[in-house]
PDB file of C-alpha atoms in Angstrom:
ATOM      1  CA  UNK A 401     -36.274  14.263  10.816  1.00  0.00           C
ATOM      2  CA  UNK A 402     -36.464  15.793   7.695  1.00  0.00           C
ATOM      3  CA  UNK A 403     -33.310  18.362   8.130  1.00  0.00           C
ATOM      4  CA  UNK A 404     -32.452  19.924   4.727  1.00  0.00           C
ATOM      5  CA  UNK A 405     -35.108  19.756   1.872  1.00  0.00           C
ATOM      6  CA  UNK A 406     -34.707  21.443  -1.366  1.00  0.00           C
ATOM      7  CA  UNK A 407     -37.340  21.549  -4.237  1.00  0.00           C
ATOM      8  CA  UNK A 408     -37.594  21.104  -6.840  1.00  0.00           C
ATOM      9  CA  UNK A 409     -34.576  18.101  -7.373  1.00  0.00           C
ATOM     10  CA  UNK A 410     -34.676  18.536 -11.115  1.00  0.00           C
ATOM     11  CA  UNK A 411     -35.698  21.461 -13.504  1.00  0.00           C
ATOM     12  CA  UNK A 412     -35.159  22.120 -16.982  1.00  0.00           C
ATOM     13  CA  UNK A 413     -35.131  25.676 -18.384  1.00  0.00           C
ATOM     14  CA  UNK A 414     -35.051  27.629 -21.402  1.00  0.00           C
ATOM     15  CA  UNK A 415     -32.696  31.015 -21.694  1.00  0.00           C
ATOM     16  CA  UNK A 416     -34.228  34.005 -20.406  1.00  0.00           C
ATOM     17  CA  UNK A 417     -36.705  31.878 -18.267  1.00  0.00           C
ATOM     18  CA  UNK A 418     -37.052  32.683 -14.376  1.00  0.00           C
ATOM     19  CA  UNK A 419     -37.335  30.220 -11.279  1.00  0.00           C
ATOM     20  CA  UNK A 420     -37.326  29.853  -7.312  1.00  0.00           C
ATOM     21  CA  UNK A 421     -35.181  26.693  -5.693  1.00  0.00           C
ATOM     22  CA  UNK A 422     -36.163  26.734  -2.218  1.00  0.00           C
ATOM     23  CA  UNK A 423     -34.674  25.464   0.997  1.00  0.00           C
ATOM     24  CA  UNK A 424     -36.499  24.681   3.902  1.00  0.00           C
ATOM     25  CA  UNK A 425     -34.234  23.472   7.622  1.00  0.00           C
ATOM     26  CA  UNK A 426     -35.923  22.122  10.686  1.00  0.00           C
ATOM     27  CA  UNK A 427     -33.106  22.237  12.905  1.00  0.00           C
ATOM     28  CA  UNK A 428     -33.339  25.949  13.601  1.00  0.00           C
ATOM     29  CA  UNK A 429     -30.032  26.777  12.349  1.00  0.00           C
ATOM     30  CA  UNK A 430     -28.977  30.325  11.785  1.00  0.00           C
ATOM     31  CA  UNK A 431     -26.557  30.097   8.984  1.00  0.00           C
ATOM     32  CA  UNK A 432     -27.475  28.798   5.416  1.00  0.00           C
ATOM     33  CA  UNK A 433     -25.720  28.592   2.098  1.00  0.00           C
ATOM     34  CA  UNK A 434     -26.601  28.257  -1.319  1.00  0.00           C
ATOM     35  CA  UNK A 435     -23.842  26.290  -2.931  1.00  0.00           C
ATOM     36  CA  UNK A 436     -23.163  25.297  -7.003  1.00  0.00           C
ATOM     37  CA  UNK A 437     -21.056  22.175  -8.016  1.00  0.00           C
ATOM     38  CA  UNK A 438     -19.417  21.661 -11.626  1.00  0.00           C
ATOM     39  CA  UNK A 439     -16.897  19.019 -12.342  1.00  0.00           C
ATOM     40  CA  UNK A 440     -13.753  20.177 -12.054  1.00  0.00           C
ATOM     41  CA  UNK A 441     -14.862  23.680  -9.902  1.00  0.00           C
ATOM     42  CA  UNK A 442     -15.909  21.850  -6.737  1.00  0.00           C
ATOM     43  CA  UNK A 443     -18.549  23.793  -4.922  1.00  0.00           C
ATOM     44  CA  UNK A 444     -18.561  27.333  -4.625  1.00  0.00           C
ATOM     45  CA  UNK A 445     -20.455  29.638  -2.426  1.00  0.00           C
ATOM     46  CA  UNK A 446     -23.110  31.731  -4.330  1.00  0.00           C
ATOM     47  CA  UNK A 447     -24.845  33.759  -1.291  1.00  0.00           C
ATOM     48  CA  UNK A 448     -25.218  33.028   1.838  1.00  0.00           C
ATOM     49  CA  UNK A 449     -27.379  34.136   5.431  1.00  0.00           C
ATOM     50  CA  UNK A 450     -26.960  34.771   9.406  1.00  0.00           C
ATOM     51  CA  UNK A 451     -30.260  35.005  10.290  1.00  0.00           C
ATOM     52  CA  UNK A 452     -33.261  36.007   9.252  1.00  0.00           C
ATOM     53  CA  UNK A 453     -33.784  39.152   7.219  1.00  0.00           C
ATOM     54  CA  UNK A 454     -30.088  39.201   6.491  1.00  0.00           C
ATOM     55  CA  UNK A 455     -28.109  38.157   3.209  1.00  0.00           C
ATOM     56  CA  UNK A 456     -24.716  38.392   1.796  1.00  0.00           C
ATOM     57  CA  UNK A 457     -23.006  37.503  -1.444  1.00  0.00           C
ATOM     58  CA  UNK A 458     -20.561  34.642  -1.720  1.00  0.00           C
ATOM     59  CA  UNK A 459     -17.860  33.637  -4.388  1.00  0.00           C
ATOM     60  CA  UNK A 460     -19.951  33.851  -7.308  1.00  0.00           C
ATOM     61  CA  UNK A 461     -23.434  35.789  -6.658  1.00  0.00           C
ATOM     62  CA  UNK A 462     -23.569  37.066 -10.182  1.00  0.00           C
ATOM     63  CA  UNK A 463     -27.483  36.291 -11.821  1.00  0.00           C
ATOM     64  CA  UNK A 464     -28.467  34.956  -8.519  1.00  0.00           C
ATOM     65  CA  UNK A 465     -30.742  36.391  -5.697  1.00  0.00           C
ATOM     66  CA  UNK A 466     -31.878  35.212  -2.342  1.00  0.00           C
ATOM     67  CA  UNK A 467     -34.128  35.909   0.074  1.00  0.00           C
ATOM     68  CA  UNK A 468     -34.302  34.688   3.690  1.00  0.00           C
ATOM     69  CA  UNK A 469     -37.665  36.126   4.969  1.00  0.00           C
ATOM     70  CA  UNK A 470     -38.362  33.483   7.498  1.00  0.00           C
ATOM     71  CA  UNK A 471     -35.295  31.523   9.419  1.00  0.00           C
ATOM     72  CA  UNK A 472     -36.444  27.816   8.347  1.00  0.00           C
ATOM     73  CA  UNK A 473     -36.187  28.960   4.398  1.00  0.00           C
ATOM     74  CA  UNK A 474     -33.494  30.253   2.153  1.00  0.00           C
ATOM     75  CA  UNK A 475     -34.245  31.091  -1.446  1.00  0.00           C
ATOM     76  CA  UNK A 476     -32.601  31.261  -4.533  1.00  0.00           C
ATOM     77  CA  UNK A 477     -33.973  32.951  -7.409  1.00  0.00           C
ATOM     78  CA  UNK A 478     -32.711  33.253 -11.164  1.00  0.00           C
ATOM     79  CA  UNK A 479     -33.640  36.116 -12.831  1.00  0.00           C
ATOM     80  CA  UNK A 480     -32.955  35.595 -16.393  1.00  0.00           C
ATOM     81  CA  UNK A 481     -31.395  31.761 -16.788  1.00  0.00           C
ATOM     82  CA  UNK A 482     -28.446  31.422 -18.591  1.00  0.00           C
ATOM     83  CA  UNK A 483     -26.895  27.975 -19.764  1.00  0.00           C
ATOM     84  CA  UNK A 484     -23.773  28.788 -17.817  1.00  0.00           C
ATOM     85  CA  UNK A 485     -25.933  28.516 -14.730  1.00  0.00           C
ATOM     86  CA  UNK A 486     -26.312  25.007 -15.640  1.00  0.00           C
ATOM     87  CA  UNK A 487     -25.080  23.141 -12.539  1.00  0.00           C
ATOM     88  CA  UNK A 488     -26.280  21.520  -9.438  1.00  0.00           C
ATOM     89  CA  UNK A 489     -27.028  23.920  -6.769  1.00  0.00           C
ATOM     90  CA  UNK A 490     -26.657  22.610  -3.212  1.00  0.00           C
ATOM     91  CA  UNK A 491     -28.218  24.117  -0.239  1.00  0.00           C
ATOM     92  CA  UNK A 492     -26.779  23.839   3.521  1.00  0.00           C
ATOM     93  CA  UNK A 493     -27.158  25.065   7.003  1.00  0.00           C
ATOM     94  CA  UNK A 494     -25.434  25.207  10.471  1.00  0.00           C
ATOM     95  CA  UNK A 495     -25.835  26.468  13.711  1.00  0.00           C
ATOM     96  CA  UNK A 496     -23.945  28.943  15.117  1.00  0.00           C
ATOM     97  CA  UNK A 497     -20.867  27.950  17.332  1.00  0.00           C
ATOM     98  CA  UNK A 498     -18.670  30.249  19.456  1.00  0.00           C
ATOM     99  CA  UNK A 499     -18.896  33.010  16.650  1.00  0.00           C
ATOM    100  CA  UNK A 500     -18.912  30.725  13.494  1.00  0.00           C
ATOM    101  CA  UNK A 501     -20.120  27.780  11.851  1.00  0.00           C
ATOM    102  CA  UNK A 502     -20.791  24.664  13.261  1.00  0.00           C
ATOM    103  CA  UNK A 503     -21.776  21.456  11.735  1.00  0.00           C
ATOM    104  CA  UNK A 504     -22.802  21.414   7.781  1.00  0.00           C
ATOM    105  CA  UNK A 505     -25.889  19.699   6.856  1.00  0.00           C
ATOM    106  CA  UNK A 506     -26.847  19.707   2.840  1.00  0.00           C
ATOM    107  CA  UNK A 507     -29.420  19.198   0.958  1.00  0.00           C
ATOM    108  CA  UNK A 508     -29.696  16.133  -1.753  1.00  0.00           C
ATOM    109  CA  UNK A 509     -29.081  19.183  -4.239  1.00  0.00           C
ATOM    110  CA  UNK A 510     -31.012  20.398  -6.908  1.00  0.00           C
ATOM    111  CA  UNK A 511     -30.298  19.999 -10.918  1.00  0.00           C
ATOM    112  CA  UNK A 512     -30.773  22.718 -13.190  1.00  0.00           C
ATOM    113  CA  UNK A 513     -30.525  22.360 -16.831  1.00  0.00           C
ATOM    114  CA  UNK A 514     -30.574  25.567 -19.306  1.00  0.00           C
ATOM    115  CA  UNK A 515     -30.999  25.392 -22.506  1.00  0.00           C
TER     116      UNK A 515
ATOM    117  CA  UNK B 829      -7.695  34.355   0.138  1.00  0.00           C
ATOM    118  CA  UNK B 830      -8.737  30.709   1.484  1.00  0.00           C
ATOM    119  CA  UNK B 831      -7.342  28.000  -0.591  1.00  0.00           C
ATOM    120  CA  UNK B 832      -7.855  24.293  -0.137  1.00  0.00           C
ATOM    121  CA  UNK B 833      -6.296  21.379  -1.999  1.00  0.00           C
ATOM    122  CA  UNK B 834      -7.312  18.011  -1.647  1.00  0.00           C
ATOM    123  CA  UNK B 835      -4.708  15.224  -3.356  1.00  0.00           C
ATOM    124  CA  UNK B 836      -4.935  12.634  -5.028  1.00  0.00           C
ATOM    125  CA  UNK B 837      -8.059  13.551  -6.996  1.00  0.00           C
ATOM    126  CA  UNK B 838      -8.802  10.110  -7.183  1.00  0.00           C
ATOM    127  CA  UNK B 839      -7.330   6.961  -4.752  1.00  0.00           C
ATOM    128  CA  UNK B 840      -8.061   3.566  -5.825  1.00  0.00           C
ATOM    129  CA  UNK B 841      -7.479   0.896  -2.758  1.00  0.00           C
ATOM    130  CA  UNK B 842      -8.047  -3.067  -2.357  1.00  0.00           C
ATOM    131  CA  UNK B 843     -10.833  -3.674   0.288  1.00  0.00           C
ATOM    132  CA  UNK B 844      -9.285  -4.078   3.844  1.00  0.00           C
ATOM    133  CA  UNK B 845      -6.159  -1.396   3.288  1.00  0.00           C
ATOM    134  CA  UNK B 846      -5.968   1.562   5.328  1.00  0.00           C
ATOM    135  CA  UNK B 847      -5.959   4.687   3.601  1.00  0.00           C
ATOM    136  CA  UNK B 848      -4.840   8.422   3.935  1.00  0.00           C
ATOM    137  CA  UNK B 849      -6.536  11.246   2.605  1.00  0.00           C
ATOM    138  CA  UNK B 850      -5.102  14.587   2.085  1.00  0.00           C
ATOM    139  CA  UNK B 851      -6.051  18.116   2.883  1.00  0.00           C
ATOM    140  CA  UNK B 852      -3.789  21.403   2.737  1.00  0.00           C
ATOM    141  CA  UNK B 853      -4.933  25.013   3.305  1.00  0.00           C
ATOM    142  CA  UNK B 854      -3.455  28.089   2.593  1.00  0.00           C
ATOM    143  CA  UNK B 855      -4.631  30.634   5.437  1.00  0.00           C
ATOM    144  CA  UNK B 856      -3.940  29.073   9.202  1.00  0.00           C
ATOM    145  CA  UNK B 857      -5.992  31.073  11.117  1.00  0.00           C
ATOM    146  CA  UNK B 858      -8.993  28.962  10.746  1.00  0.00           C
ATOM    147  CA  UNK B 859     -12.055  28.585  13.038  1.00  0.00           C
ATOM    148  CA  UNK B 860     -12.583  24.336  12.448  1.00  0.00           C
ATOM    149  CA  UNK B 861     -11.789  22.131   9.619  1.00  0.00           C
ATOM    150  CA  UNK B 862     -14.779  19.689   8.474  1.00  0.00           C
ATOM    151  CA  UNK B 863     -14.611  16.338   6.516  1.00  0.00           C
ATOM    152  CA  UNK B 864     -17.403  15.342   4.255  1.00  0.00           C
ATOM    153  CA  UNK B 865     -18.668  12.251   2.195  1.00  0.00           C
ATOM    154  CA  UNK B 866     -20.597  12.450  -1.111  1.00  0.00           C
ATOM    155  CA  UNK B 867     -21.829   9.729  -2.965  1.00  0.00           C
ATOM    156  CA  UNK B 868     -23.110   9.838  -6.732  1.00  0.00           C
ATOM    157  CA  UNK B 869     -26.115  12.251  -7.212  1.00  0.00           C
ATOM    158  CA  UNK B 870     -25.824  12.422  -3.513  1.00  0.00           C
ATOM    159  CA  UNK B 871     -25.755  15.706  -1.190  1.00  0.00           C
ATOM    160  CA  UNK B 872     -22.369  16.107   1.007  1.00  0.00           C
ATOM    161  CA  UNK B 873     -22.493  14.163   4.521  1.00  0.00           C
ATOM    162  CA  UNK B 874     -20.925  15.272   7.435  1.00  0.00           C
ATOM    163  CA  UNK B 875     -18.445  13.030   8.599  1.00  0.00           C
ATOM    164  CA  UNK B 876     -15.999  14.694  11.362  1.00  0.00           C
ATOM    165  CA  UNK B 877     -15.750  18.206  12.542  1.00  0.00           C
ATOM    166  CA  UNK B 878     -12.016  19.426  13.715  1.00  0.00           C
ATOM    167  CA  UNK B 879     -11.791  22.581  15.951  1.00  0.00           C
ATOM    168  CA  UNK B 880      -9.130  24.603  15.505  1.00  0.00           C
ATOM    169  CA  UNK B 881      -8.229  23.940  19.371  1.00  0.00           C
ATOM    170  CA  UNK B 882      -8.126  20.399  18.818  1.00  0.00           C
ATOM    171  CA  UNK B 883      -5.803  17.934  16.942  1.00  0.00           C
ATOM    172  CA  UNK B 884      -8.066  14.945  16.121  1.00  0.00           C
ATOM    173  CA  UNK B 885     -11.106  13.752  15.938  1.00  0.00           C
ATOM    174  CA  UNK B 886     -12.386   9.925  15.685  1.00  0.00           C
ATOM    175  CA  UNK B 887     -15.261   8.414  14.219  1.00  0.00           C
ATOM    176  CA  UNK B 888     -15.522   4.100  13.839  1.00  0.00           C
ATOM    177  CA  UNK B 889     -12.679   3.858  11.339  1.00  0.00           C
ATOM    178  CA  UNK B 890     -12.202   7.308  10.368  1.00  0.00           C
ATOM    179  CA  UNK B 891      -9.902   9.701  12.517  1.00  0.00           C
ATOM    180  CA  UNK B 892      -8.943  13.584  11.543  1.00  0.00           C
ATOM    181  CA  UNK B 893      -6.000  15.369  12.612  1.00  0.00           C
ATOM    182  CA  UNK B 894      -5.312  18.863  12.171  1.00  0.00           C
ATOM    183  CA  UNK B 895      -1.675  20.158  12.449  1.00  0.00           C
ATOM    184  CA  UNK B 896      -2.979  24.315  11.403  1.00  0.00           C
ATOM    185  CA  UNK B 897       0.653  25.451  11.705  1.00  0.00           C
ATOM    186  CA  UNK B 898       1.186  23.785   8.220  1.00  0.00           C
ATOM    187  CA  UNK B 899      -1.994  24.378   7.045  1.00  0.00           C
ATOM    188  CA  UNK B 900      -2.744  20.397   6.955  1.00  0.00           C
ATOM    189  CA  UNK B 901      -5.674  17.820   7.966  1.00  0.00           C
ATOM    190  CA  UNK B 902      -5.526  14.182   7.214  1.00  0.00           C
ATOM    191  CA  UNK B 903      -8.516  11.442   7.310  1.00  0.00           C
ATOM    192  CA  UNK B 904      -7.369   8.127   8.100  1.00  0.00           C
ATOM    193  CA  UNK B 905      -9.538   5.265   7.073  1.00  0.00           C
ATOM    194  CA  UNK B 906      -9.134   1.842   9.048  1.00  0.00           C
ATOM    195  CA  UNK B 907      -9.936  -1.616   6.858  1.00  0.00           C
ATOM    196  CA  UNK B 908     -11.468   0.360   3.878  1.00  0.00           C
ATOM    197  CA  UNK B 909     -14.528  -1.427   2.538  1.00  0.00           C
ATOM    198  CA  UNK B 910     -15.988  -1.651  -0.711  1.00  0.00           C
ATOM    199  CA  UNK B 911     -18.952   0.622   1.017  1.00  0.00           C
ATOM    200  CA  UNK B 912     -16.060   3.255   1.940  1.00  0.00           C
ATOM    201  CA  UNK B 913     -15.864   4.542  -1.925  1.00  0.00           C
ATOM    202  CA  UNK B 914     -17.092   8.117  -2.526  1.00  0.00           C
ATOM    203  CA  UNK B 915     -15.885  11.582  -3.102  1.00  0.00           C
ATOM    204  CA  UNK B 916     -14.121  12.707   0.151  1.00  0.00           C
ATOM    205  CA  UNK B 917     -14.301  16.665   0.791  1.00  0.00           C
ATOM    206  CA  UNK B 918     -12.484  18.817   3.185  1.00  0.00           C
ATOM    207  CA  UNK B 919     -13.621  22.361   3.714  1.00  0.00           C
ATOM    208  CA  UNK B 920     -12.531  25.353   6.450  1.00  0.00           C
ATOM    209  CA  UNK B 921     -13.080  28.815   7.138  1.00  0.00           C
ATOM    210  CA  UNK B 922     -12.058  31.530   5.232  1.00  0.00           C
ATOM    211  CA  UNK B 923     -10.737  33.447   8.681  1.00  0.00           C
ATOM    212  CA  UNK B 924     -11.181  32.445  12.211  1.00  0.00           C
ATOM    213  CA  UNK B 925     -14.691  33.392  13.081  1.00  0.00           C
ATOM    214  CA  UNK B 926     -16.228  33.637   9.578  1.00  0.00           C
ATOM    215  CA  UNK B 927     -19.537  31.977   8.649  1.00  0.00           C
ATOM    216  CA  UNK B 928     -18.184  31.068   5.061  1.00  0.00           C
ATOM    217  CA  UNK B 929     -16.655  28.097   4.146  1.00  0.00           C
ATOM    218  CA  UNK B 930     -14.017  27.109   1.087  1.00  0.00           C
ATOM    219  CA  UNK B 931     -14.399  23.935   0.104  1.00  0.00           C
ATOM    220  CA  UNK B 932     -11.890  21.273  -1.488  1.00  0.00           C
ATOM    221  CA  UNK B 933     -12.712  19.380  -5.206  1.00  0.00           C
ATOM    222  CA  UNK B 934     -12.758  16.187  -3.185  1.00  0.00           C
ATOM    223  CA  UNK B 935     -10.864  13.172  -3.582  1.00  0.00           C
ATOM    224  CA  UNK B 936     -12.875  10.235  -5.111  1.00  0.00           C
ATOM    225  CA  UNK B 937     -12.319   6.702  -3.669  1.00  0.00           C
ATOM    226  CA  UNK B 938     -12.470   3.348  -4.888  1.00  0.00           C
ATOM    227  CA  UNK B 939     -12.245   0.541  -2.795  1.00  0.00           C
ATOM    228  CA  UNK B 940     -11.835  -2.343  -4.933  1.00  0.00           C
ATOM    229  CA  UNK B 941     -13.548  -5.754  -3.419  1.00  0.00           C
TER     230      UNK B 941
END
């Protein structure tokens, strides 16, 4: 099974420039995040989705975007890149349980470098 | 607002001790605690998955408990092995019933052969 896969793993960018990282799930979850790890930050939630057609901003959603047209894939768009968005971005899904989230399944993560 | 604290940040062990890691929240009313394992370059790995109902949870060597009245979980690993070391995350709810989780910074292990 091929569960989380996010593309593309590694991407270099210059300021200003724009780019997609997309998630794609097989499990049929409902829930999925879009995470970013730094050292010494740990992760933190950027946006995240319920269900299809629905999004919602996380702990720092600031120069991001997402869009979750179809339930199997989550994306995550920058704008205008900045080198502060230099990180590696982590995407995850659950399914729902009783009301909230179940089981967390990531992705092998993505790294972005700005220049 | 959901805070979690993982310490030590780092935990180095000789192979075949058991080991404690630590997790501490700030907000009880939580929906389920989860346990995690990363390796280098690696996505996180699911490891155990606590609800807030329960008090433990057991996995081969590892075993999660969950005492939510002081905000605590612990993950107990049995005859660490070399294989064992990795960054260790905890993460929970924000409120009972919320889709969004707050993670730990981890705590990175070394089990020394």
């Amino acid at each position: 099974n091929a569960g989380v896969t996010q593309t593309p793993k590694f991407r270099v960018l210059k300021t200003g420039q724009s780019m997609t990282l997309l998630c794609a799930q097989d499990m049929n979850h409902e829930y999925m995040y879009w995470y970013r790890q730094d050292p010494g930050m740990g992760l933190r939630l950027i946006h995240y989705s319920v269900g299809e057609g629905t999004t919602a901003k996380g702990e720092v959603p600031d120069g991001y975007n997402v869009s979750r047209l179809k339930k199997q894939n989550f994306l995550l768009g920058l704008e205008s890149a900045a080198p502060s968005q230099t990180s590696v971005y982590f995407c995850a899904s659950t399914a729902r349980q009783r009301g909230g989230p179940g089981e967390l399944f990531f992705g092998e993560g993505s790294r972005l470098t700005v220049l | 607002k959901q805070e979690v604290t993982q310490i030590p940040a780092a935990l180095s062990v000789p192979e075949g001790e058991n080991l404690v890691l630590n997790c501490s929240f700030t907000d009880s009313a939580i929906y389920n605690l989860q346990w995690f394992r990363q390796d280098p370059g690696k996505g996180l790995t699911s490891l155990l998955l606590i609800q807030s109902s329960q008090r433990e949870q057991t996995s081969g060597r590892l075993n999660a408990s969950l005492d939510k009245s002081s905000g605590r979980s612990t993950l107990y690993i049995a005859a660490s092995q070399p294989g064992d070391s990795a960054t260790y995350l905890c993460a929970v709810d924000t409120q009972g019933g919320s889709e969004k989780l707050v993670f730990g910074k981890g705590t990175k292990l070394t089990v020394n052969p």
